[in-house]
Tab-separated table of N, CA, C and O in Angstrom:
chain	number	residue	atom	x	y	z
M	11	UNK	N	-7.942	-5.505	16.217
M	11	UNK	CA	-8.430	-4.266	15.694
M	11	UNK	C	-7.319	-3.618	14.861
M	11	UNK	O	-6.187	-3.523	15.283
M	12	UNK	N	-7.655	-3.191	13.667
M	12	UNK	CA	-6.704	-2.594	12.732
M	12	UNK	C	-6.360	-1.179	13.185
M	12	UNK	O	-7.243	-0.364	13.418
M	13	UNK	N	-5.055	-0.910	13.340
M	13	UNK	CA	-4.568	0.421	13.694
M	13	UNK	C	-3.943	1.063	12.463
M	13	UNK	O	-2.969	0.534	11.923
M	14	UNK	N	-4.492	2.180	12.035
M	14	UNK	CA	-3.963	2.882	10.869
M	14	UNK	C	-2.843	3.805	11.317
M	14	UNK	O	-2.999	4.566	12.265
M	15	UNK	N	-1.707	3.724	10.627
M	15	UNK	CA	-0.522	4.494	11.003
M	15	UNK	C	-0.356	5.733	10.129
M	15	UNK	O	-0.241	6.830	10.647
M	16	UNK	N	-0.279	5.560	8.821
M	16	UNK	CA	-0.030	6.659	7.886
M	16	UNK	C	-0.825	6.449	6.618
M	16	UNK	O	-1.143	5.315	6.248
M	17	UNK	N	-1.100	7.540	5.940
M	17	UNK	CA	-1.766	7.463	4.638
M	17	UNK	C	-0.972	8.306	3.651
M	17	UNK	O	-0.627	9.460	3.934
M	18	UNK	N	-0.663	7.707	2.509
M	18	UNK	CA	0.010	8.417	1.422
M	18	UNK	C	-0.963	8.488	0.257
M	18	UNK	O	-1.764	7.584	0.057
M	19	UNK	N	-0.863	9.548	-0.523
M	19	UNK	CA	-1.744	9.698	-1.680
M	19	UNK	C	-0.928	9.957	-2.929
M	19	UNK	O	0.040	10.693	-2.907
M	20	UNK	N	-1.365	9.339	-4.005
M	20	UNK	CA	-0.779	9.549	-5.316
M	20	UNK	C	-1.777	10.349	-6.131
M	20	UNK	O	-2.941	9.974	-6.238
M	21	UNK	N	-1.319	11.437	-6.696
M	21	UNK	CA	-2.199	12.270	-7.505
M	21	UNK	C	-2.368	11.719	-8.908
M	21	UNK	O	-1.777	10.708	-9.265
M	22	UNK	N	-3.178	12.361	-9.695
M	22	UNK	CA	-3.362	11.935	-11.094
M	22	UNK	C	-2.039	11.940	-11.860
M	22	UNK	O	-1.170	12.766	-11.610
M	23	UNK	N	-1.882	10.998	-12.766
M	23	UNK	CA	-0.683	10.884	-13.595
M	23	UNK	C	-1.046	11.147	-15.049
M	23	UNK	O	-2.218	11.215	-15.407
M	24	UNK	N	-0.040	11.272	-15.880
M	24	UNK	CA	-0.273	11.551	-17.301
M	24	UNK	C	-1.132	10.481	-17.970
M	24	UNK	O	-1.971	10.785	-18.813
M	25	UNK	N	-0.915	9.220	-17.599
M	25	UNK	CA	-1.633	8.141	-18.284
M	25	UNK	C	-2.985	7.808	-17.644
M	25	UNK	O	-3.732	7.002	-18.171
M	26	UNK	N	-3.299	8.408	-16.512
M	26	UNK	CA	-4.611	8.177	-15.900
M	26	UNK	C	-4.980	9.371	-15.020
M	26	UNK	O	-4.122	10.014	-14.445
M	27	UNK	N	-6.241	9.621	-14.926
M	27	UNK	CA	-6.715	10.784	-14.197
M	27	UNK	C	-7.394	10.360	-12.892
M	27	UNK	O	-8.531	10.723	-12.638
M	28	UNK	N	-6.682	9.576	-12.108
M	28	UNK	CA	-7.234	9.110	-10.831
M	28	UNK	C	-6.209	9.308	-9.727
M	28	UNK	O	-5.012	9.354	-9.982
M	29	UNK	N	-6.684	9.419	-8.516
M	29	UNK	CA	-5.828	9.447	-7.340
M	29	UNK	C	-5.936	8.110	-6.626
M	29	UNK	O	-6.960	7.440	-6.694
M	30	UNK	N	-4.850	7.709	-5.984
M	30	UNK	CA	-4.833	6.448	-5.255
M	30	UNK	C	-4.326	6.726	-3.845
M	30	UNK	O	-3.361	7.463	-3.660
M	31	UNK	N	-4.965	6.123	-2.837
M	31	UNK	CA	-4.531	6.244	-1.450
M	31	UNK	C	-3.922	4.927	-0.988
M	31	UNK	O	-4.401	3.853	-1.352
M	32	UNK	N	-2.869	5.038	-0.183
M	32	UNK	CA	-2.159	3.881	0.364
M	32	UNK	C	-2.052	4.083	1.864
M	32	UNK	O	-1.455	5.057	2.321
M	33	UNK	N	-2.618	3.162	2.640
M	33	UNK	CA	-2.578	3.254	4.100
M	33	UNK	C	-1.672	2.168	4.656
M	33	UNK	O	-1.683	1.036	4.181
M	34	UNK	N	-0.914	2.522	5.675
M	34	UNK	CA	-0.136	1.543	6.425
M	34	UNK	C	-0.929	1.243	7.679
M	34	UNK	O	-1.306	2.148	8.426
M	35	UNK	N	-1.241	-0.030	7.898
M	35	UNK	CA	-1.991	-0.411	9.084
M	35	UNK	C	-1.332	-1.612	9.753
M	35	UNK	O	-0.564	-2.343	9.133
M	36	UNK	N	-1.662	-1.799	11.011
M	36	UNK	CA	-1.068	-2.863	11.809
M	36	UNK	C	-2.167	-3.554	12.601
M	36	UNK	O	-3.084	-2.915	13.094
M	37	UNK	N	-2.058	-4.866	12.699
M	37	UNK	CA	-2.991	-5.654	13.495
M	37	UNK	C	-2.235	-6.835	14.082
M	37	UNK	O	-1.704	-7.665	13.342
M	38	UNK	N	-2.131	-6.862	15.398
M	38	UNK	CA	-1.486	-7.971	16.120
M	38	UNK	C	-0.065	-8.238	15.625
M	38	UNK	O	0.345	-9.377	15.434
M	39	UNK	N	0.694	-7.183	15.398
M	39	UNK	CA	2.088	-7.320	15.003
M	39	UNK	C	2.332	-7.530	13.525
M	39	UNK	O	3.472	-7.587	13.094
M	40	UNK	N	1.287	-7.648	12.726
M	40	UNK	CA	1.426	-7.780	11.274
M	40	UNK	C	1.088	-6.450	10.614
M	40	UNK	O	0.127	-5.794	11.001
M	41	UNK	N	1.872	-6.096	9.608
M	41	UNK	CA	1.620	-4.856	8.876
M	41	UNK	C	0.954	-5.142	7.542
M	41	UNK	O	1.182	-6.178	6.926
M	42	UNK	N	0.138	-4.197	7.118
M	42	UNK	CA	-0.624	-4.291	5.881
M	42	UNK	C	-0.489	-2.985	5.116
M	42	UNK	O	-0.282	-1.929	5.719
M	43	UNK	N	-0.622	-3.076	3.808
M	43	UNK	CA	-0.802	-1.884	2.986
M	43	UNK	C	-2.180	-2.013	2.367
M	43	UNK	O	-2.500	-3.008	1.720
M	44	UNK	N	-2.990	-1.020	2.651
M	44	UNK	CA	-4.352	-0.975	2.138
M	44	UNK	C	-4.373	0.120	1.076
M	44	UNK	O	-3.902	1.226	1.319
M	45	UNK	N	-4.866	-0.190	-0.108
M	45	UNK	CA	-4.875	0.816	-1.173
M	45	UNK	C	-6.228	0.821	-1.869
M	45	UNK	O	-6.888	-0.209	-1.979
M	46	UNK	N	-6.605	2.002	-2.327
M	46	UNK	CA	-7.862	2.108	-3.063
M	46	UNK	C	-7.810	3.295	-4.012
M	46	UNK	O	-7.065	4.245	-3.809
M	47	UNK	N	-8.590	3.176	-5.063
M	47	UNK	CA	-8.720	4.254	-6.033
M	47	UNK	C	-9.770	5.221	-5.504
M	47	UNK	O	-10.897	4.819	-5.200
M	48	UNK	N	-9.384	6.465	-5.369
M	48	UNK	CA	-10.287	7.467	-4.812
M	48	UNK	C	-11.491	7.678	-5.728
M	48	UNK	O	-11.350	7.802	-6.939
M	49	UNK	N	-12.662	7.681	-5.141
M	49	UNK	CA	-13.895	7.877	-5.897
M	49	UNK	C	-14.374	6.628	-6.597
M	49	UNK	O	-15.352	6.667	-7.331
M	50	UNK	N	-13.706	5.518	-6.371
M	50	UNK	CA	-14.077	4.265	-7.024
M	50	UNK	C	-14.326	3.169	-6.008
M	50	UNK	O	-14.237	3.376	-4.802
M	51	UNK	N	-14.606	2.009	-6.503
M	51	UNK	CA	-14.922	0.885	-5.631
M	51	UNK	C	-13.770	-0.113	-5.530
M	51	UNK	O	-13.868	-1.078	-4.799
M	52	UNK	N	-12.647	0.101	-6.260
M	52	UNK	CA	-11.558	-0.864	-6.225
M	52	UNK	C	-10.731	-0.679	-4.968
M	52	UNK	O	-10.299	0.419	-4.636
M	53	UNK	N	-10.491	-1.790	-4.269
M	53	UNK	CA	-9.826	-1.770	-2.974
M	53	UNK	C	-8.970	-3.024	-2.848
M	53	UNK	O	-9.361	-4.095	-3.313
M	54	UNK	N	-7.798	-2.897	-2.239
M	54	UNK	CA	-6.903	-4.037	-2.061
M	54	UNK	C	-6.183	-3.899	-0.730
M	54	UNK	O	-5.742	-2.810	-0.360
M	55	UNK	N	-6.069	-5.004	0.020
M	55	UNK	CA	-5.309	-5.013	1.270
M	55	UNK	C	-4.306	-6.154	1.181
M	55	UNK	O	-4.672	-7.299	0.941
M	56	UNK	N	-3.025	-5.837	1.369
M	56	UNK	CA	-1.950	-6.801	1.239
M	56	UNK	C	-1.237	-6.937	2.586
M	56	UNK	O	-0.842	-5.937	3.191
M	57	UNK	N	-1.048	-8.175	3.020
M	57	UNK	CA	-0.333	-8.440	4.270
M	57	UNK	C	1.162	-8.494	3.996
M	57	UNK	O	1.617	-9.212	3.110
M	58	UNK	N	1.925	-7.724	4.774
M	58	UNK	CA	3.381	-7.746	4.672
M	58	UNK	C	3.990	-8.686	5.698
M	58	UNK	O	5.180	-8.948	5.678
M	59	UNK	N	3.187	-9.161	6.632
M	59	UNK	CA	3.682	-10.069	7.660
M	59	UNK	C	4.300	-9.322	8.817
M	59	UNK	O	3.976	-8.170	9.092
M	60	UNK	N	5.218	-9.978	9.476
M	60	UNK	CA	5.843	-9.421	10.679
M	60	UNK	C	7.075	-8.597	10.353
M	60	UNK	O	8.141	-8.819	10.902
M	61	UNK	N	6.948	-7.659	9.451
M	61	UNK	CA	8.066	-6.775	9.125
M	61	UNK	C	8.058	-5.607	10.105
M	61	UNK	O	7.158	-5.452	10.913
M	62	UNK	N	9.051	-4.753	10.010
M	62	UNK	CA	9.094	-3.549	10.837
M	62	UNK	C	8.215	-2.472	10.213
M	62	UNK	O	7.990	-2.461	9.008
M	63	UNK	N	7.732	-1.580	11.053
M	63	UNK	CA	6.874	-0.492	10.579
M	63	UNK	C	7.594	0.356	9.529
M	63	UNK	O	6.982	0.790	8.549
M	64	UNK	N	8.891	0.555	9.688
M	64	UNK	CA	9.656	1.369	8.746
M	64	UNK	C	9.591	0.791	7.331
M	64	UNK	O	9.508	1.531	6.353
M	65	UNK	N	9.643	-0.535	7.205
M	65	UNK	CA	9.579	-1.164	5.888
M	65	UNK	C	8.201	-0.960	5.259
M	65	UNK	O	8.090	-0.662	4.075
M	66	UNK	N	7.149	-1.110	6.061
M	66	UNK	CA	5.785	-0.917	5.556
M	66	UNK	C	5.592	0.523	5.092
M	66	UNK	O	5.015	0.767	4.023
M	67	UNK	N	6.097	1.480	5.860
M	67	UNK	CA	5.987	2.895	5.498
M	67	UNK	C	6.781	3.174	4.223
M	67	UNK	O	6.303	3.866	3.320
M	68	UNK	N	7.993	2.629	4.129
M	68	UNK	CA	8.823	2.807	2.935
M	68	UNK	C	8.095	2.311	1.694
M	68	UNK	O	8.052	3.001	0.670
M	69	UNK	N	7.509	1.113	1.764
M	69	UNK	CA	6.824	0.545	0.604
M	69	UNK	C	5.592	1.362	0.215
M	69	UNK	O	5.375	1.646	-0.965
M	70	UNK	N	4.783	1.756	1.189
M	70	UNK	CA	3.582	2.544	0.888
M	70	UNK	C	3.956	3.884	0.252
M	70	UNK	O	3.330	4.317	-0.716
M	71	UNK	N	4.994	4.516	0.769
M	71	UNK	CA	5.440	5.791	0.215
M	71	UNK	C	5.972	5.607	-1.204
M	71	UNK	O	5.669	6.404	-2.095
M	72	UNK	N	6.730	4.539	-1.437
M	72	UNK	CA	7.250	4.247	-2.772
M	72	UNK	C	6.112	4.011	-3.764
M	72	UNK	O	6.130	4.536	-4.876
M	73	UNK	N	5.104	3.234	-3.354
M	73	UNK	CA	3.959	2.975	-4.224
M	73	UNK	C	3.236	4.277	-4.565
M	73	UNK	O	2.809	4.476	-5.701
M	74	UNK	N	3.102	5.172	-3.585
M	74	UNK	CA	2.436	6.452	-3.835
M	74	UNK	C	3.258	7.314	-4.793
M	74	UNK	O	2.706	7.927	-5.711
M	75	UNK	N	4.565	7.355	-4.593
M	75	UNK	CA	5.422	8.149	-5.475
M	75	UNK	C	5.358	7.651	-6.917
M	75	UNK	O	5.396	8.439	-7.854
M	76	UNK	N	5.276	6.330	-7.078
M	76	UNK	CA	5.266	5.729	-8.412
M	76	UNK	C	3.856	5.600	-8.988
M	76	UNK	O	3.689	5.267	-10.151
M	77	UNK	N	2.834	5.831	-8.161
M	77	UNK	CA	1.451	5.733	-8.626
M	77	UNK	C	1.059	4.305	-8.986
M	77	UNK	O	0.333	4.082	-9.950
M	78	UNK	N	1.515	3.336	-8.198
M	78	UNK	CA	1.243	1.928	-8.486
M	78	UNK	C	-0.246	1.631	-8.290
M	78	UNK	O	-0.827	1.958	-7.249
M	79	UNK	N	-0.856	1.020	-9.290
M	79	UNK	CA	-2.265	0.638	-9.216
M	79	UNK	C	-2.423	-0.435	-8.136
M	79	UNK	O	-1.596	-1.345	-8.034
M	80	UNK	N	-3.475	-0.367	-7.307
M	80	UNK	CA	-3.677	-1.363	-6.252
M	80	UNK	C	-3.655	-2.809	-6.750
M	80	UNK	O	-3.217	-3.707	-6.035
M	81	UNK	N	-4.088	-3.025	-7.963
M	81	UNK	CA	-4.112	-4.359	-8.537
M	81	UNK	C	-2.710	-4.982	-8.616
M	81	UNK	O	-2.561	-6.195	-8.520
M	82	UNK	N	-1.668	-4.161	-8.721
M	82	UNK	CA	-0.307	-4.658	-8.926
M	82	UNK	C	0.517	-4.784	-7.643
M	82	UNK	O	1.604	-5.366	-7.664
M	83	UNK	N	0.031	-4.245	-6.547
M	83	UNK	CA	0.826	-4.219	-5.315
M	83	UNK	C	1.165	-5.618	-4.820
M	83	UNK	O	2.303	-5.895	-4.441
M	84	UNK	N	0.217	-6.538	-4.826
M	84	UNK	CA	0.482	-7.904	-4.352
M	84	UNK	C	1.578	-8.566	-5.180
M	84	UNK	O	2.474	-9.218	-4.634
M	85	UNK	N	1.519	-8.413	-6.495
M	85	UNK	CA	2.545	-9.006	-7.371
M	85	UNK	C	3.924	-8.409	-7.080
M	85	UNK	O	4.917	-9.139	-7.056
M	86	UNK	N	3.992	-7.129	-6.888
M	86	UNK	CA	5.276	-6.464	-6.616
M	86	UNK	C	5.858	-6.972	-5.305
M	86	UNK	O	7.040	-7.319	-5.220
M	87	UNK	N	5.035	-7.042	-4.268
M	87	UNK	CA	5.507	-7.522	-2.971
M	87	UNK	C	5.919	-8.987	-3.064
M	87	UNK	O	6.943	-9.383	-2.508
M	88	UNK	N	5.167	-9.787	-3.783
M	88	UNK	CA	5.519	-11.201	-3.963
M	88	UNK	C	6.849	-11.338	-4.682
M	88	UNK	O	7.655	-12.202	-4.340
M	89	UNK	N	7.105	-10.503	-5.677
M	89	UNK	CA	8.377	-10.537	-6.402
M	89	UNK	C	9.553	-10.112	-5.528
M	89	UNK	O	10.684	-10.523	-5.773
M	90	UNK	N	9.304	-9.296	-4.510
M	90	UNK	CA	10.366	-8.839	-3.633
M	90	UNK	C	10.790	-9.917	-2.649
M	90	UNK	O	11.895	-9.862	-2.105
M	91	UNK	N	9.939	-10.883	-2.387
M	91	UNK	CA	10.256	-11.984	-1.463
M	91	UNK	C	10.935	-13.104	-2.225
M	91	UNK	O	10.559	-13.434	-3.335
M	92	UNK	N	11.936	-13.714	-1.631
M	92	UNK	CA	12.578	-14.860	-2.265
M	92	UNK	C	13.016	-15.859	-1.244
M	92	UNK	O	12.938	-15.711	-0.103
């Protein structure tokens, strides 16, 4: 069962007039970032794996501060892994 920990929201930006929500959730020791465009149908859930909750919260908060589109979150996380 998915446990939701925190939700961050990004407000409208100069280049787009939409809000985006980013949720940190946990299921069986794995953390996820779930993001969606408010008022729309676009939704994305990315598995971070067995990281610490602090890392998942840091990333979700960073994405909200930067207004990262849900479509790009998987690529960003993949680029961070090496």
